[in-house]
Amino acid sequence: MDISNIARKLDLSDNNLVVRKAAEIRRLCDAQFDSSIIGVGEICKAVICLEIAASRLPVIFDRQAAVKLSGMSEKAYTRSFNSLQNVIGFKIKLNIKELAIQFGCVRIIKSVQNILSSYKERFLASLPASRRANADFTRPVFTAAAFYLCAKKQKLKVDKLRLIEVCGTSESEFACVSTSMTDLCFDCVGVSKEKKDAKDVKGNRELLDVLPGKRRLEDGGYSSDDESSCYKRHKKMEEAKYEDWKSTVVDSIKKNPEKGAKKVIQTSLNFSKKDETKELQVDS
């Protein structure tokens, strides 16, 4: 499909510079690799080339219309856009100030710069001398990860998916860089989570601690000897109460023998003659 027809559907046909730049990027893609390998068709490739050309030039591009025209979901389109852009070697220049203005986090600009410088120093120090010259921190994913972690540290809301889309990277790469940056610069971006000790959470344990058998030694309860002596003392108290009750009952019977003695009346079963005649009829 001609790229000029797709540009017309995206309201870019009047801008000849964008169309020519997109056609140049498309020829570069065709010369370097087969886009079908990464699941990008011809129409989607033309749309992505137009967006890359528009991003290189000061031209407004309708991303929603492009996703609809490509026939892909927004997530699949973003993944294809990032893959195609990385393959042809087009790098996005991410400015911290512009990023802070875009996401409304202007106050963390200085903090993000400090985190990036600290991460570069510590990451290079962890590498052997032979690999330090090949380290590349110019990719926008490092800036985006530092920006996100700094905003999270200061409890500012930042749309993570939108940030990944702006920096032109994948979610897996962003997560990998964020983990590495958190490990090396935990003092700058780490967020400590307060976790209560299970022993500190008492709940309703006082209901269980009423019984001697439920007390714990580590909670300052009774030892085994104390538990046995407590049990024996409790048993003696129960026996004393029983003896008191028994003596009061015996004394009351002695004082009032008529009330205490109960007459046992034995009742006899008398069957009527009518019932006997009915049983004889049934038997016969």
Tab-separated table of C-alpha atoms in Angstrom:
chain	number	residue	atom	x	y	z
A	1	MET	CA	0.000	0.000	0.000
A	2	ASP	CA	1.269	3.441	-0.946
A	3	ILE	CA	2.459	5.426	2.039
A	4	SER	CA	0.866	8.616	0.697
A	5	ASN	CA	-2.602	7.024	0.915
A	6	ILE	CA	-1.996	6.083	4.566
A	7	ALA	CA	-0.734	9.618	5.236
A	8	ARG	CA	-3.976	10.984	3.799
A	9	LYS	CA	-6.026	8.855	6.200
A	10	LEU	CA	-3.953	10.238	9.078
A	11	ASP	CA	-4.343	13.860	7.879
A	12	LEU	CA	-0.643	14.095	6.973
A	13	SER	CA	-0.924	14.305	3.189
A	14	ASP	CA	-0.400	18.062	3.214
A	15	ASN	CA	2.975	17.694	4.919
A	16	ASN	CA	5.242	16.467	2.125
A	17	LEU	CA	8.315	16.514	4.354
A	18	VAL	CA	6.819	13.938	6.713
A	19	VAL	CA	5.731	11.731	3.807
A	20	ARG	CA	9.195	11.802	2.213
A	21	LYS	CA	10.880	11.092	5.554
A	22	ALA	CA	8.508	8.174	6.213
A	23	ALA	CA	9.206	6.739	2.754
A	24	GLU	CA	12.931	6.959	3.462
A	25	ILE	CA	12.527	5.141	6.775
A	26	ARG	CA	10.437	2.471	5.080
A	27	ARG	CA	13.139	1.822	2.461
A	28	LEU	CA	15.679	1.565	5.282
A	29	CYS	CA	13.520	-1.041	7.023
A	30	ASP	CA	13.106	-3.072	3.857
A	31	ALA	CA	16.863	-3.019	3.242
A	32	GLN	CA	17.882	-4.078	6.762
A	33	PHE	CA	15.418	-6.819	7.745
A	34	ASP	CA	12.106	-8.500	7.047
A	35	SER	CA	9.489	-6.844	9.269
A	36	SER	CA	7.210	-9.883	9.071
A	37	ILE	CA	9.637	-11.691	11.394
A	38	ILE	CA	8.557	-9.482	14.299
A	39	GLY	CA	4.899	-9.670	13.254
A	40	VAL	CA	4.649	-6.281	11.522
A	41	GLY	CA	2.661	-6.180	8.275
A	42	GLU	CA	3.043	-3.706	5.431
A	43	ILE	CA	0.230	-1.388	6.519
A	44	CYS	CA	1.390	-1.358	10.119
A	45	LYS	CA	4.966	-0.745	9.001
A	46	ALA	CA	3.901	2.241	6.912
A	47	VAL	CA	1.959	3.689	9.864
A	48	ILE	CA	4.937	3.235	12.190
A	49	CYS	CA	7.270	4.872	9.675
A	50	LEU	CA	4.928	7.867	9.512
A	51	GLU	CA	4.928	8.148	13.295
A	52	ILE	CA	8.725	7.923	13.469
A	53	ALA	CA	9.012	10.635	10.804
A	54	ALA	CA	6.503	12.830	12.635
A	55	SER	CA	8.413	12.391	15.910
A	56	ARG	CA	11.632	13.481	14.184
A	57	LEU	CA	9.914	16.582	12.861
A	58	PRO	CA	7.797	19.063	14.852
A	59	VAL	CA	4.537	17.556	13.600
A	60	ILE	CA	1.508	16.480	15.653
A	61	PHE	CA	0.645	12.796	15.174
A	62	ASP	CA	-2.658	11.135	16.107
A	63	ARG	CA	-1.601	7.932	17.880
A	64	GLN	CA	-5.138	6.603	18.401
A	65	ALA	CA	-6.001	6.930	14.715
A	66	ALA	CA	-2.734	5.205	13.834
A	67	VAL	CA	-3.482	2.260	16.128
A	68	LYS	CA	-6.955	1.915	14.623
A	69	LEU	CA	-5.579	2.040	11.076
A	70	SER	CA	-2.870	-0.541	11.803
A	71	GLY	CA	-5.455	-3.127	12.835
A	72	MET	CA	-3.567	-3.988	16.039
A	73	SER	CA	-4.195	-3.435	19.706
A	74	GLU	CA	-2.539	-0.488	21.374
A	75	LYS	CA	-0.166	-2.700	23.328
A	76	ALA	CA	0.843	-4.700	20.234
A	77	TYR	CA	1.290	-1.512	18.232
A	78	THR	CA	3.548	-0.001	20.912
A	79	ARG	CA	5.626	-3.185	21.050
A	80	SER	CA	5.980	-3.234	17.244
A	81	PHE	CA	6.831	0.472	17.190
A	82	ASN	CA	9.613	0.015	19.770
A	83	SER	CA	11.001	-3.074	18.024
A	84	LEU	CA	11.070	-1.433	14.611
A	85	GLN	CA	12.642	1.717	15.981
A	86	ASN	CA	15.385	-0.215	17.796
A	87	VAL	CA	16.184	-2.345	14.747
A	88	ILE	CA	16.765	0.615	12.431
A	89	GLY	CA	18.815	2.403	15.091
A	90	PHE	CA	16.577	5.389	15.752
A	91	LYS	CA	17.069	6.490	19.352
A	92	ILE	CA	14.676	8.724	21.215
A	93	LYS	CA	16.253	11.659	23.004
A	94	LEU	CA	14.581	11.933	26.386
A	95	ASN	CA	14.974	15.199	28.265
A	96	ILE	CA	14.414	15.107	32.026
A	97	LYS	CA	12.906	18.602	32.132
A	98	GLU	CA	10.465	17.877	29.303
A	99	LEU	CA	9.573	14.571	30.947
A	100	ALA	CA	8.926	16.278	34.282
A	101	ILE	CA	6.711	18.906	32.659
A	102	GLN	CA	4.792	16.278	30.708
A	103	PHE	CA	4.021	14.212	33.823
A	104	GLY	CA	3.655	17.148	36.207
A	105	CYS	CA	6.628	16.277	38.443
A	106	VAL	CA	8.845	19.334	38.089
A	107	ARG	CA	10.187	19.181	41.645
A	108	ILE	CA	12.044	15.900	41.099
A	109	ILE	CA	14.261	17.102	38.235
A	110	LYS	CA	17.313	17.584	40.448
A	111	SER	CA	16.726	14.269	42.215
A	112	VAL	CA	16.519	12.377	38.920
A	113	GLN	CA	19.802	13.892	37.764
A	114	ASN	CA	21.503	12.892	41.024
A	115	ILE	CA	20.141	9.341	40.785
A	116	LEU	CA	21.378	8.947	37.219
A	117	SER	CA	24.870	10.168	38.090
A	118	SER	CA	25.042	7.873	41.150
A	119	TYR	CA	23.820	4.902	39.134
A	120	LYS	CA	26.423	5.460	36.405
A	121	GLU	CA	29.254	5.646	38.941
A	122	ARG	CA	28.176	2.557	40.875
A	123	PHE	CA	27.364	0.534	37.756
A	124	LEU	CA	30.762	1.286	36.204
A	125	ALA	CA	32.480	0.435	39.482
A	126	SER	CA	30.809	-2.995	39.442
A	127	LEU	CA	32.051	-3.763	35.909
A	128	PRO	CA	35.537	-5.024	35.065
A	129	ALA	CA	37.898	-2.497	33.510
A	130	SER	CA	37.663	-4.138	30.085
A	131	ARG	CA	33.886	-3.594	29.847
A	132	ARG	CA	33.593	-0.065	31.209
A	133	ALA	CA	34.309	1.560	27.853
A	134	ASN	CA	31.391	-0.276	26.204
A	135	ALA	CA	28.785	0.795	28.763
A	136	ASP	CA	26.052	2.881	27.117
A	137	PHE	CA	23.849	5.070	29.328
A	138	THR	CA	22.447	7.191	26.511
A	139	ARG	CA	19.372	5.025	26.039
A	140	PRO	CA	16.189	6.703	27.251
A	141	VAL	CA	15.207	3.700	29.369
A	142	PHE	CA	17.726	4.754	32.047
A	143	THR	CA	16.253	8.238	32.271
A	144	ALA	CA	12.719	6.851	32.369
A	145	ALA	CA	13.568	4.311	35.100
A	146	ALA	CA	15.263	6.948	37.258
A	147	PHE	CA	12.311	9.284	36.769
A	148	TYR	CA	9.773	6.607	37.725
A	149	LEU	CA	11.678	5.402	40.802
A	150	CYS	CA	12.252	8.944	42.028
A	151	ALA	CA	8.555	9.768	41.629
A	152	LYS	CA	7.647	6.578	43.482
A	153	LYS	CA	10.073	7.472	46.266
A	154	GLN	CA	8.396	10.864	46.710
A	155	LYS	CA	4.905	9.326	46.413
A	156	LEU	CA	4.008	10.998	43.114
A	157	LYS	CA	1.681	9.244	40.683
A	158	VAL	CA	3.214	8.516	37.262
A	159	ASP	CA	1.587	6.445	34.526
A	160	LYS	CA	4.099	3.648	34.069
A	161	LEU	CA	2.748	2.389	30.740
A	162	ARG	CA	2.665	5.874	29.298
A	163	LEU	CA	6.236	6.461	30.449
A	164	ILE	CA	7.373	3.250	28.750
A	165	GLU	CA	5.624	4.377	25.589
A	166	VAL	CA	7.309	7.780	25.665
A	167	CYS	CA	10.783	6.367	26.143
A	168	GLY	CA	10.233	3.816	23.360
A	169	THR	CA	11.252	0.699	25.277
A	170	SER	CA	9.632	-2.568	26.304
A	171	GLU	CA	8.166	-3.464	29.684
A	172	SER	CA	10.744	-6.205	30.245
A	173	GLU	CA	13.682	-3.882	29.566
A	174	PHE	CA	12.180	-1.173	31.771
A	175	ALA	CA	11.676	-3.662	34.608
A	176	CYS	CA	15.244	-4.956	34.242
A	177	VAL	CA	16.769	-1.461	34.414
A	178	SER	CA	14.503	-0.481	37.321
A	179	THR	CA	15.576	-3.558	39.309
A	180	SER	CA	19.250	-2.889	38.648
A	181	MET	CA	18.877	0.766	39.620
A	182	THR	CA	17.015	-0.140	42.813
A	183	ASP	CA	19.711	-2.629	43.842
A	184	LEU	CA	22.611	-0.242	43.245
A	185	CYS	CA	20.916	2.951	44.491
A	186	PHE	CA	18.592	1.694	47.192
A	187	ASP	CA	19.617	4.537	49.470
A	188	CYS	CA	18.312	6.992	46.861
A	189	VAL	CA	15.240	5.280	45.393
A	190	GLY	CA	14.462	2.403	47.764
A	191	VAL	CA	11.111	2.345	49.517
A	192	SER	CA	11.184	0.486	52.831
A	193	LYS	CA	8.048	-1.476	53.674
A	194	GLU	CA	7.082	-1.686	57.310
A	195	LYS	CA	6.345	-5.271	58.202
A	196	LYS	CA	4.996	-6.075	61.634
A	197	ASP	CA	6.480	-8.956	63.542
A	198	ALA	CA	4.092	-11.827	64.159
A	199	LYS	CA	4.939	-11.767	67.873
A	200	ASP	CA	3.941	-8.100	68.118
A	201	VAL	CA	0.484	-8.763	66.733
A	202	LYS	CA	-1.335	-10.057	69.821
A	203	GLY	CA	-4.901	-9.861	68.570
A	204	ASN	CA	-7.143	-11.767	70.969
A	205	ARG	CA	-4.453	-13.917	72.508
A	206	GLU	CA	-5.453	-12.736	75.986
A	207	LEU	CA	-8.520	-14.952	75.612
A	208	LEU	CA	-6.266	-17.964	75.235
A	209	ASP	CA	-3.829	-16.892	77.924
A	210	VAL	CA	-6.570	-17.290	80.544
A	211	LEU	CA	-5.924	-21.028	80.561
A	212	PRO	CA	-2.584	-22.099	82.014
A	213	GLY	CA	-2.070	-24.695	79.287
A	214	LYS	CA	-2.201	-22.018	76.573
A	215	ARG	CA	0.508	-19.778	78.005
A	216	ARG	CA	3.827	-19.569	76.198
A	217	LEU	CA	7.198	-19.584	77.834
A	218	GLU	CA	8.567	-16.890	75.501
A	219	ASP	CA	5.694	-14.573	76.387
A	220	GLY	CA	6.755	-14.506	80.055
A	221	GLY	CA	4.155	-17.086	81.147
A	222	TYR	CA	4.452	-19.930	83.598
A	223	SER	CA	7.103	-22.578	83.521
A	224	SER	CA	6.211	-26.286	83.720
A	225	ASP	CA	6.596	-26.346	87.513
A	226	ASP	CA	4.430	-23.264	87.898
A	227	GLU	CA	1.788	-24.777	85.645
A	228	SER	CA	1.647	-28.019	87.669
A	229	SER	CA	1.445	-26.178	90.997
A	230	CYS	CA	-1.278	-23.908	89.605
A	231	TYR	CA	-3.232	-26.923	88.411
A	232	LYS	CA	-2.938	-28.656	91.805
A	233	ARG	CA	-4.026	-25.506	93.623
A	234	HIS	CA	-7.011	-25.133	91.302
A	235	LYS	CA	-7.961	-28.792	91.894
A	236	LYS	CA	-7.757	-28.392	95.685
A	237	MET	CA	-10.022	-25.347	95.496
A	238	GLU	CA	-12.591	-27.326	93.490
A	239	GLU	CA	-12.468	-30.193	95.997
A	240	ALA	CA	-12.929	-27.768	98.920
A	241	LYS	CA	-15.974	-26.244	97.226
A	242	TYR	CA	-17.419	-29.724	96.663
A	243	GLU	CA	-16.928	-30.673	100.349
A	244	ASP	CA	-18.628	-27.427	101.457
A	245	TRP	CA	-21.572	-28.130	99.187
A	246	LYS	CA	-21.782	-31.731	100.414
A	247	SER	CA	-21.745	-30.695	104.060
A	248	THR	CA	-24.501	-28.095	103.513
A	249	VAL	CA	-26.688	-30.702	101.788
A	250	VAL	CA	-26.153	-33.261	104.594
A	251	ASP	CA	-26.929	-30.658	107.287
A	252	SER	CA	-30.115	-29.597	105.544
A	253	ILE	CA	-31.275	-33.242	105.374
A	254	LYS	CA	-30.563	-33.773	109.056
A	255	LYS	CA	-32.519	-30.668	110.048
A	256	ASN	CA	-35.522	-31.479	107.832
A	257	PRO	CA	-35.697	-35.264	107.433
A	258	GLU	CA	-39.248	-35.155	106.013
A	259	LYS	CA	-38.253	-32.833	103.174
A	260	GLY	CA	-35.039	-34.658	102.561
A	261	ALA	CA	-36.587	-38.116	102.294
A	262	LYS	CA	-38.388	-38.849	99.083
A	263	LYS	CA	-41.111	-41.447	98.849
A	264	VAL	CA	-40.768	-43.866	96.021
A	265	ILE	CA	-44.142	-44.817	94.641
A	266	GLN	CA	-44.349	-47.851	92.412
A	267	THR	CA	-47.074	-47.704	89.863
A	268	SER	CA	-48.722	-50.768	88.416
A	269	LEU	CA	-49.899	-51.234	84.879
A	270	ASN	CA	-53.573	-52.180	84.624
A	271	PHE	CA	-54.963	-53.167	81.255
A	272	SER	CA	-58.669	-52.859	80.670
A	273	LYS	CA	-60.779	-55.755	79.506
A	274	LYS	CA	-61.641	-53.946	76.291
A	275	ASP	CA	-58.011	-53.873	75.286
A	276	GLU	CA	-57.667	-57.590	76.051
A	277	THR	CA	-60.671	-58.502	73.896
A	278	LYS	CA	-59.287	-56.456	70.989
A	279	GLU	CA	-55.969	-58.261	71.207
A	280	LEU	CA	-57.736	-61.654	71.194
A	281	GLN	CA	-59.696	-60.732	68.090
A	282	VAL	CA	-56.578	-59.698	66.282
A	283	ASP	CA	-54.792	-62.935	67.199
A	284	SER	CA	-57.694	-65.053	66.011
